Amino acid sequence: MTEQTALVLEEKGKLSIRDIDLAQSLGPDDVQIAIHTVGICGSDVHYYTHGRIGQFVVNEPMVLGHEAAGTVTAVGDRVSHLAVGDRVCMEPGIPDMTSRASKLGIYNVDPAVTFWATPPIHGCLTPSVVHPAAFTYKLPDNVSFAEGAMVEPFAIGMQAAAKANIVPGDVGLVIGAGPIGVMTALAALAGGCARVMIYDVVAEKLQVAGQYDGVIALNPAQPVETQVLEATGGWGADVVFECSGHPSAFKTLFATPRPGGCVVFVGMPVDDFRFDLVAAQAKELRMETVFRYANVYDRAIELIASGKIDLKPLISGTFPFEQSVEAFDRAVEARPTDVKLQITLPG
């Protein structure tokens, strides 16, 4: 065991920066990484405020953080594609590569997957981690650590766009203008959508999303279905991404896609909800679900490096590691102008 300073969720509602024993054994297929930047995810905040997400319960102290970038400081004997000094980002989920899910290419739904900061697995808000080289990706020189730490949430948008099977020229709609919603809109544009409408009840979030070319912020004071139908000549959007996870969004969700269109469920509702299945059947809608991502990290990095996707405007604040608790408390505030908060570590 190796003792390191980390941001530890002691129990629901209690965070501390302290030393904790973490397993840090470097295997032949692993790399050791000095963490530079970590993003605060909504799941991190939910564990902090609620102590659980569904079946995953914080029963013992757990290090938070899973959106990370850093520098390789050591490599295992069998690692050839990375070297000491490489700047990297990491896919936080580690599957069993011999599982049936992994062999099918859907390793994100491998029942044996371990994921940073998902009980009982520790996260990466600590100076150094050991991670499989196969899930560690070199950052191009023009991609900053801050952008590298944004690859993880952007990968969710990439997964959603891939599941939608977008046809060039499609019209998209995103419900929910949080970090995942905005990044899903950007991924949908990169995937071929001619334009993407985005809707939220918080005007400030829509202002952030609307700054991007091709993203059309709808009026939060008007029904989303009315605006979508008006914008499409009464036809509806070709692809709809539900990214809010809010039960109210499902009341009129199936009024927004066109007949034969696609709805991709990205947001995860915390509370029970109902939706009108007959309305979906009457349009023969194709419905897809998203759980994290698989096989998209490389393409996400390529898009960021190309300049076609600029995630820098979504970074609302950066805190030094010693102010990690303050950073999480601000995240709990859920300021309407905040999109993504990040923490930087020394060294």
Coordinates of C-alpha atoms in Angstrom, one line a residue:
M1 CA 0.0 0.0 0.0
T2 CA 1.1 3.6 -0.7
E3 CA 0.0 6.5 1.4
Q4 CA -0.9 9.7 -0.5
T5 CA -2.7 12.9 0.1
A6 CA -6.1 12.9 -1.5
L7 CA -9.6 14.4 -1.5
V8 CA -11.5 11.9 0.5
L9 CA -15.3 11.6 0.9
E10 CA -15.5 10.4 4.4
E11 CA -19.3 10.0 4.4
K12 CA -22.3 11.7 3.0
G13 CA -21.7 15.5 3.3
K14 CA -18.2 15.3 4.7
L15 CA -15.0 15.9 2.6
S16 CA -11.4 16.1 3.8
I17 CA -8.0 16.4 2.4
R18 CA -5.8 13.9 4.1
D19 CA -3.4 11.0 3.7
I20 CA -4.9 7.7 2.7
D21 CA -3.5 4.3 1.8
L22 CA -4.0 3.6 -1.9
A23 CA -2.8 0.6 -3.9
Q24 CA -0.1 1.8 -6.3
S25 CA 1.6 -1.3 -7.7
L26 CA 2.9 -0.8 -11.2
G27 CA 2.3 -3.8 -13.4
P28 CA 3.9 -4.6 -16.7
D29 CA 1.0 -3.2 -18.7
D30 CA 0.5 -0.1 -16.5
V31 CA 1.7 3.4 -16.4
Q32 CA 2.1 5.7 -13.4
I33 CA 0.7 9.2 -13.9
A34 CA 1.3 12.5 -12.0
I35 CA -2.2 14.0 -11.9
H36 CA -2.4 17.6 -13.1
T37 CA -6.1 18.5 -13.7
V38 CA -9.3 16.8 -12.5
G39 CA -12.8 17.9 -13.4
I40 CA -15.7 17.8 -10.9
C41 CA -18.5 15.6 -12.3
G42 CA -22.1 15.6 -11.3
S43 CA -21.7 12.1 -10.0
D44 CA -18.9 13.2 -7.7
V45 CA -21.2 15.9 -6.3
H46 CA -24.1 13.5 -5.9
Y47 CA -22.0 11.1 -3.9
Y48 CA -21.0 14.1 -1.7
T49 CA -24.6 15.3 -1.2
H50 CA -26.5 12.0 -1.2
G51 CA -23.9 9.3 -0.3
R52 CA -25.1 7.0 -3.1
I53 CA -26.2 6.7 -6.7
G54 CA -28.6 3.8 -7.2
Q55 CA -26.9 0.6 -6.1
F56 CA -23.5 2.3 -5.5
V57 CA -23.3 3.3 -1.9
V58 CA -20.5 5.1 0.0
N59 CA -20.0 2.7 2.9
E60 CA -16.4 3.7 3.6
P61 CA -14.1 6.6 2.8
M62 CA -13.5 7.0 -0.9
V63 CA -11.3 9.3 -3.0
L64 CA -13.3 11.3 -5.5
G65 CA -12.6 12.3 -9.1
H66 CA -12.6 10.5 -12.5
E67 CA -12.1 13.2 -15.2
A68 CA -8.3 13.6 -15.3
A69 CA -5.2 14.4 -17.2
G70 CA -1.6 14.3 -16.2
T71 CA 2.0 13.3 -17.0
V72 CA 3.4 9.8 -17.3
T73 CA 6.1 9.2 -14.6
A74 CA 6.8 5.5 -15.0
V75 CA 5.9 2.7 -17.5
G76 CA 5.5 -1.0 -17.2
D77 CA 7.9 -3.4 -18.9
R78 CA 5.4 -4.3 -21.7
V79 CA 4.2 -0.7 -22.5
S80 CA 5.5 0.6 -25.8
H81 CA 3.1 3.3 -26.9
L82 CA 3.7 5.6 -23.9
A83 CA 6.9 7.0 -22.4
V84 CA 7.9 9.0 -19.3
G85 CA 7.0 12.6 -19.8
D86 CA 4.0 12.0 -22.1
R87 CA 1.0 14.2 -21.3
V88 CA -2.1 12.0 -21.1
C89 CA -5.7 11.6 -20.2
M90 CA -7.2 8.4 -18.9
E91 CA -10.4 6.5 -19.4
P92 CA -11.6 5.8 -15.8
G93 CA -13.4 2.5 -16.4
I94 CA -11.3 -0.7 -16.4
P95 CA -13.2 -3.7 -17.8
D96 CA -12.2 -7.4 -17.8
M97 CA -10.8 -7.6 -21.3
T98 CA -11.6 -11.4 -21.4
S99 CA -15.3 -10.8 -20.7
R100 CA -18.0 -11.4 -23.2
A101 CA -19.0 -7.7 -23.2
S102 CA -15.4 -6.7 -23.9
K103 CA -15.1 -9.2 -26.8
L104 CA -18.3 -7.7 -28.3
G105 CA -16.7 -4.2 -28.1
I106 CA -19.1 -3.0 -25.4
Y107 CA -16.7 -3.0 -22.5
N108 CA -18.6 -0.1 -20.9
V109 CA -21.3 -2.5 -19.9
D110 CA -19.0 -5.2 -18.7
P111 CA -20.5 -6.2 -15.3
A112 CA -17.0 -6.6 -13.9
V113 CA -15.9 -3.0 -14.9
T114 CA -14.3 -0.9 -12.1
F115 CA -14.7 2.8 -12.5
W116 CA -12.8 5.6 -10.6
A117 CA -14.8 7.1 -7.7
T118 CA -17.6 4.6 -7.9
P119 CA -17.9 2.7 -4.6
P120 CA -15.8 0.9 -3.5
I121 CA -13.2 2.1 -6.1
H122 CA -11.1 5.1 -5.3
G123 CA -10.9 8.0 -7.7
C124 CA -8.0 10.2 -8.9
L125 CA -8.0 13.4 -6.9
T126 CA -4.6 12.5 -5.5
P127 CA -1.1 13.4 -6.8
S128 CA -0.3 10.0 -8.5
V129 CA -2.2 7.1 -9.9
V130 CA -1.4 3.8 -11.6
H131 CA -3.6 2.9 -14.6
P132 CA -3.7 0.4 -17.4
A133 CA -1.8 1.8 -20.4
A134 CA -4.5 0.5 -22.7
F135 CA -6.9 3.1 -21.3
T136 CA -4.3 5.9 -21.2
Y137 CA -4.1 8.2 -24.2
K138 CA -1.4 10.6 -25.2
L139 CA -2.5 14.2 -25.6
P140 CA -1.4 16.2 -28.7
D141 CA 0.9 19.2 -28.0
N142 CA -1.9 21.6 -28.7
V143 CA -4.4 20.0 -26.2
S144 CA -4.0 21.4 -22.7
F145 CA -4.3 19.4 -19.4
A146 CA -7.6 21.3 -18.8
E147 CA -8.9 20.1 -22.2
G148 CA -7.5 16.6 -21.5
A149 CA -9.6 16.4 -18.4
M150 CA -12.7 17.3 -20.5
V151 CA -12.3 14.3 -22.8
E152 CA -14.1 12.1 -20.3
P153 CA -17.4 14.0 -20.2
F154 CA -17.1 14.8 -23.9
A155 CA -16.8 11.0 -24.6
I156 CA -20.3 10.6 -23.3
G157 CA -21.5 13.1 -25.9
M158 CA -19.5 11.2 -28.5
Q159 CA -21.1 7.9 -27.4
A160 CA -24.6 9.5 -27.7
A161 CA -23.9 10.8 -31.2
A162 CA -22.6 7.5 -32.3
K163 CA -25.6 5.6 -30.9
A164 CA -27.9 8.1 -32.8
N165 CA -26.6 7.0 -36.2
I166 CA -26.7 10.6 -37.4
V167 CA -27.1 11.1 -41.1
P168 CA -25.4 14.2 -42.6
G169 CA -27.8 17.1 -42.5
D170 CA -29.9 15.9 -39.6
V171 CA -31.6 18.3 -37.3
G172 CA -30.9 17.6 -33.6
L173 CA -32.4 18.5 -30.3
V174 CA -30.8 18.3 -26.9
I175 CA -32.9 18.5 -23.8
G176 CA -30.7 19.8 -20.9
A177 CA -27.9 22.3 -21.2
G178 CA -25.6 21.1 -18.5
P179 CA -22.1 20.0 -19.3
I180 CA -23.1 16.7 -20.9
G181 CA -25.9 18.3 -22.8
V182 CA -23.7 21.0 -24.3
M183 CA -21.0 18.5 -25.2
T184 CA -23.6 16.2 -26.7
A185 CA -24.7 19.0 -28.9
L186 CA -21.2 19.6 -30.0
A187 CA -20.6 15.9 -30.7
A188 CA -23.9 15.8 -32.7
L189 CA -22.7 18.7 -34.9
A190 CA -19.3 17.0 -35.4
G191 CA -21.2 13.8 -36.2
G192 CA -23.1 15.4 -39.1
C193 CA -26.0 17.4 -37.8
A194 CA -26.7 20.6 -39.7
R195 CA -27.9 22.3 -36.6
V196 CA -28.8 21.3 -33.0
M197 CA -31.4 23.0 -30.9
I198 CA -30.9 22.9 -27.2
Y199 CA -33.4 23.5 -24.4
D200 CA -33.3 24.0 -20.7
V201 CA -35.3 25.9 -18.1
V202 CA -32.2 27.9 -17.0
A203 CA -31.5 30.8 -19.4
E204 CA -27.9 31.3 -18.3
K205 CA -27.0 27.7 -19.4
L206 CA -28.6 28.3 -22.7
Q207 CA -26.5 31.4 -23.2
V208 CA -23.3 29.4 -22.8
A209 CA -24.6 26.7 -25.3
G210 CA -25.8 29.3 -27.8
Q211 CA -22.3 30.8 -28.2
Y212 CA -21.4 27.9 -30.5
D213 CA -22.1 28.1 -34.2
G214 CA -24.7 25.6 -35.2
V215 CA -26.2 25.3 -31.7
I216 CA -29.5 27.1 -31.4
A217 CA -30.7 28.0 -27.9
L218 CA -34.4 27.7 -27.5
N219 CA -36.6 30.0 -25.3
P220 CA -36.9 28.5 -21.8
A221 CA -40.2 30.3 -21.3
Q222 CA -41.9 28.5 -24.3
P223 CA -42.8 24.8 -24.6
V224 CA -40.0 23.0 -26.2
E225 CA -42.2 20.9 -28.5
T226 CA -43.9 24.1 -29.9
Q227 CA -40.5 25.6 -30.8
V228 CA -39.1 22.4 -32.3
L229 CA -42.1 21.9 -34.5
E230 CA -42.1 25.6 -35.6
A231 CA -38.4 25.3 -36.5
T232 CA -38.9 22.2 -38.5
G233 CA -42.0 23.0 -40.4
G234 CA -44.1 20.8 -38.2
W235 CA -42.0 17.7 -38.9
G236 CA -39.8 17.4 -35.7
A237 CA -36.2 16.8 -35.0
D238 CA -34.4 13.8 -36.7
V239 CA -32.5 13.0 -33.4
V240 CA -33.4 13.9 -29.9
F241 CA -30.9 13.6 -27.0
E242 CA -32.5 13.6 -23.5
C243 CA -29.7 14.8 -21.3
S244 CA -31.5 16.3 -18.4
G245 CA -32.7 13.2 -16.6
H246 CA -35.5 15.3 -15.2
P247 CA -38.9 13.5 -15.0
S248 CA -40.7 16.5 -16.4
A249 CA -38.8 16.2 -19.6
F250 CA -40.5 12.9 -20.4
K251 CA -44.0 14.4 -20.4
T252 CA -43.7 15.8 -23.9
L253 CA -40.4 14.2 -25.1
F254 CA -42.0 12.1 -27.9
A255 CA -43.7 15.2 -29.4
T256 CA -40.3 16.6 -30.4
P257 CA -38.8 13.9 -32.8
R258 CA -40.1 13.4 -36.3
P259 CA -41.9 10.2 -37.3
G260 CA -39.3 7.4 -37.6
G261 CA -36.8 9.6 -35.7
C262 CA -34.4 8.6 -32.9
V263 CA -34.4 9.4 -29.2
V264 CA -31.2 8.8 -27.3
F265 CA -31.5 8.6 -23.5
V266 CA -28.3 10.1 -21.9
G267 CA -29.4 11.7 -18.6
M268 CA -30.1 9.3 -15.7
P269 CA -33.2 10.1 -13.7
V270 CA -32.9 10.0 -10.0
D271 CA -36.6 9.7 -9.4
D272 CA -39.2 7.5 -11.0
F273 CA -40.9 8.8 -14.1
R274 CA -43.5 7.8 -16.7
F275 CA -43.6 8.3 -20.4
D276 CA -46.1 7.7 -23.2
L277 CA -44.9 4.6 -24.9
V278 CA -47.9 4.6 -27.3
A279 CA -46.8 8.1 -28.5
A280 CA -43.4 6.6 -29.3
Q281 CA -44.9 3.6 -31.0
A282 CA -47.2 5.7 -33.1
K283 CA -44.1 7.4 -34.6
E284 CA -42.1 4.1 -34.7
L285 CA -39.3 5.9 -32.9
R286 CA -36.0 4.3 -32.5
M287 CA -34.8 4.5 -28.9
E288 CA -31.2 4.2 -27.7
T289 CA -29.6 4.3 -24.3
V290 CA -26.1 5.5 -23.3
F291 CA -24.0 4.3 -20.3
R292 CA -20.7 6.0 -20.3
Y293 CA -18.8 5.2 -23.5
A294 CA -16.7 2.7 -25.4
N295 CA -14.2 3.0 -28.2
V296 CA -14.6 6.8 -28.6
Y297 CA -11.7 8.4 -26.6
D298 CA -9.3 8.4 -29.6
R299 CA -11.8 10.2 -31.8
A300 CA -12.7 12.7 -29.0
I301 CA -9.1 13.7 -28.7
E302 CA -8.7 14.0 -32.5
L303 CA -11.7 16.3 -32.6
I304 CA -10.4 18.5 -29.8
A305 CA -6.9 18.7 -31.4
S306 CA -8.3 19.6 -34.8
G307 CA -9.9 22.7 -33.4
K308 CA -13.4 21.6 -34.6
I309 CA -14.5 21.2 -31.0
D310 CA -13.5 23.9 -28.5
L311 CA -14.3 22.9 -24.9
K312 CA -12.3 25.7 -23.2
P313 CA -15.4 28.1 -22.9
L314 CA -17.1 25.4 -20.8
I315 CA -14.5 25.6 -18.0
S316 CA -16.1 28.0 -15.5
G317 CA -13.5 27.9 -12.7
T318 CA -10.2 26.3 -11.6
F319 CA -9.2 25.6 -8.0
P320 CA -5.9 24.5 -6.5
F321 CA -5.9 21.2 -4.8
E322 CA -5.8 22.7 -1.4
Q323 CA -9.2 24.3 -2.1
S324 CA -10.8 21.1 -3.3
V325 CA -13.5 21.2 -0.6
E326 CA -14.4 24.8 -1.5
A327 CA -14.5 23.7 -5.2
F328 CA -17.0 21.0 -4.3
D329 CA -19.1 23.3 -2.2
R330 CA -19.3 25.7 -5.2
A331 CA -20.3 22.8 -7.4
V332 CA -23.1 22.0 -4.9
E333 CA -24.4 25.5 -5.3
A334 CA -25.0 24.8 -9.0
R335 CA -24.6 28.3 -10.1
P336 CA -26.5 28.8 -13.4
T337 CA -23.4 30.2 -15.1
D338 CA -21.1 27.3 -14.1
V339 CA -20.6 24.5 -16.6
K340 CA -17.4 22.7 -15.5
L341 CA -15.3 23.3 -12.5
Q342 CA -11.8 21.8 -12.3
I343 CA -9.1 21.2 -9.7
T344 CA -5.3 21.4 -10.4
L345 CA -2.8 19.5 -8.4
P346 CA 0.8 20.6 -7.6
G347 CA 3.7 19.2 -9.5

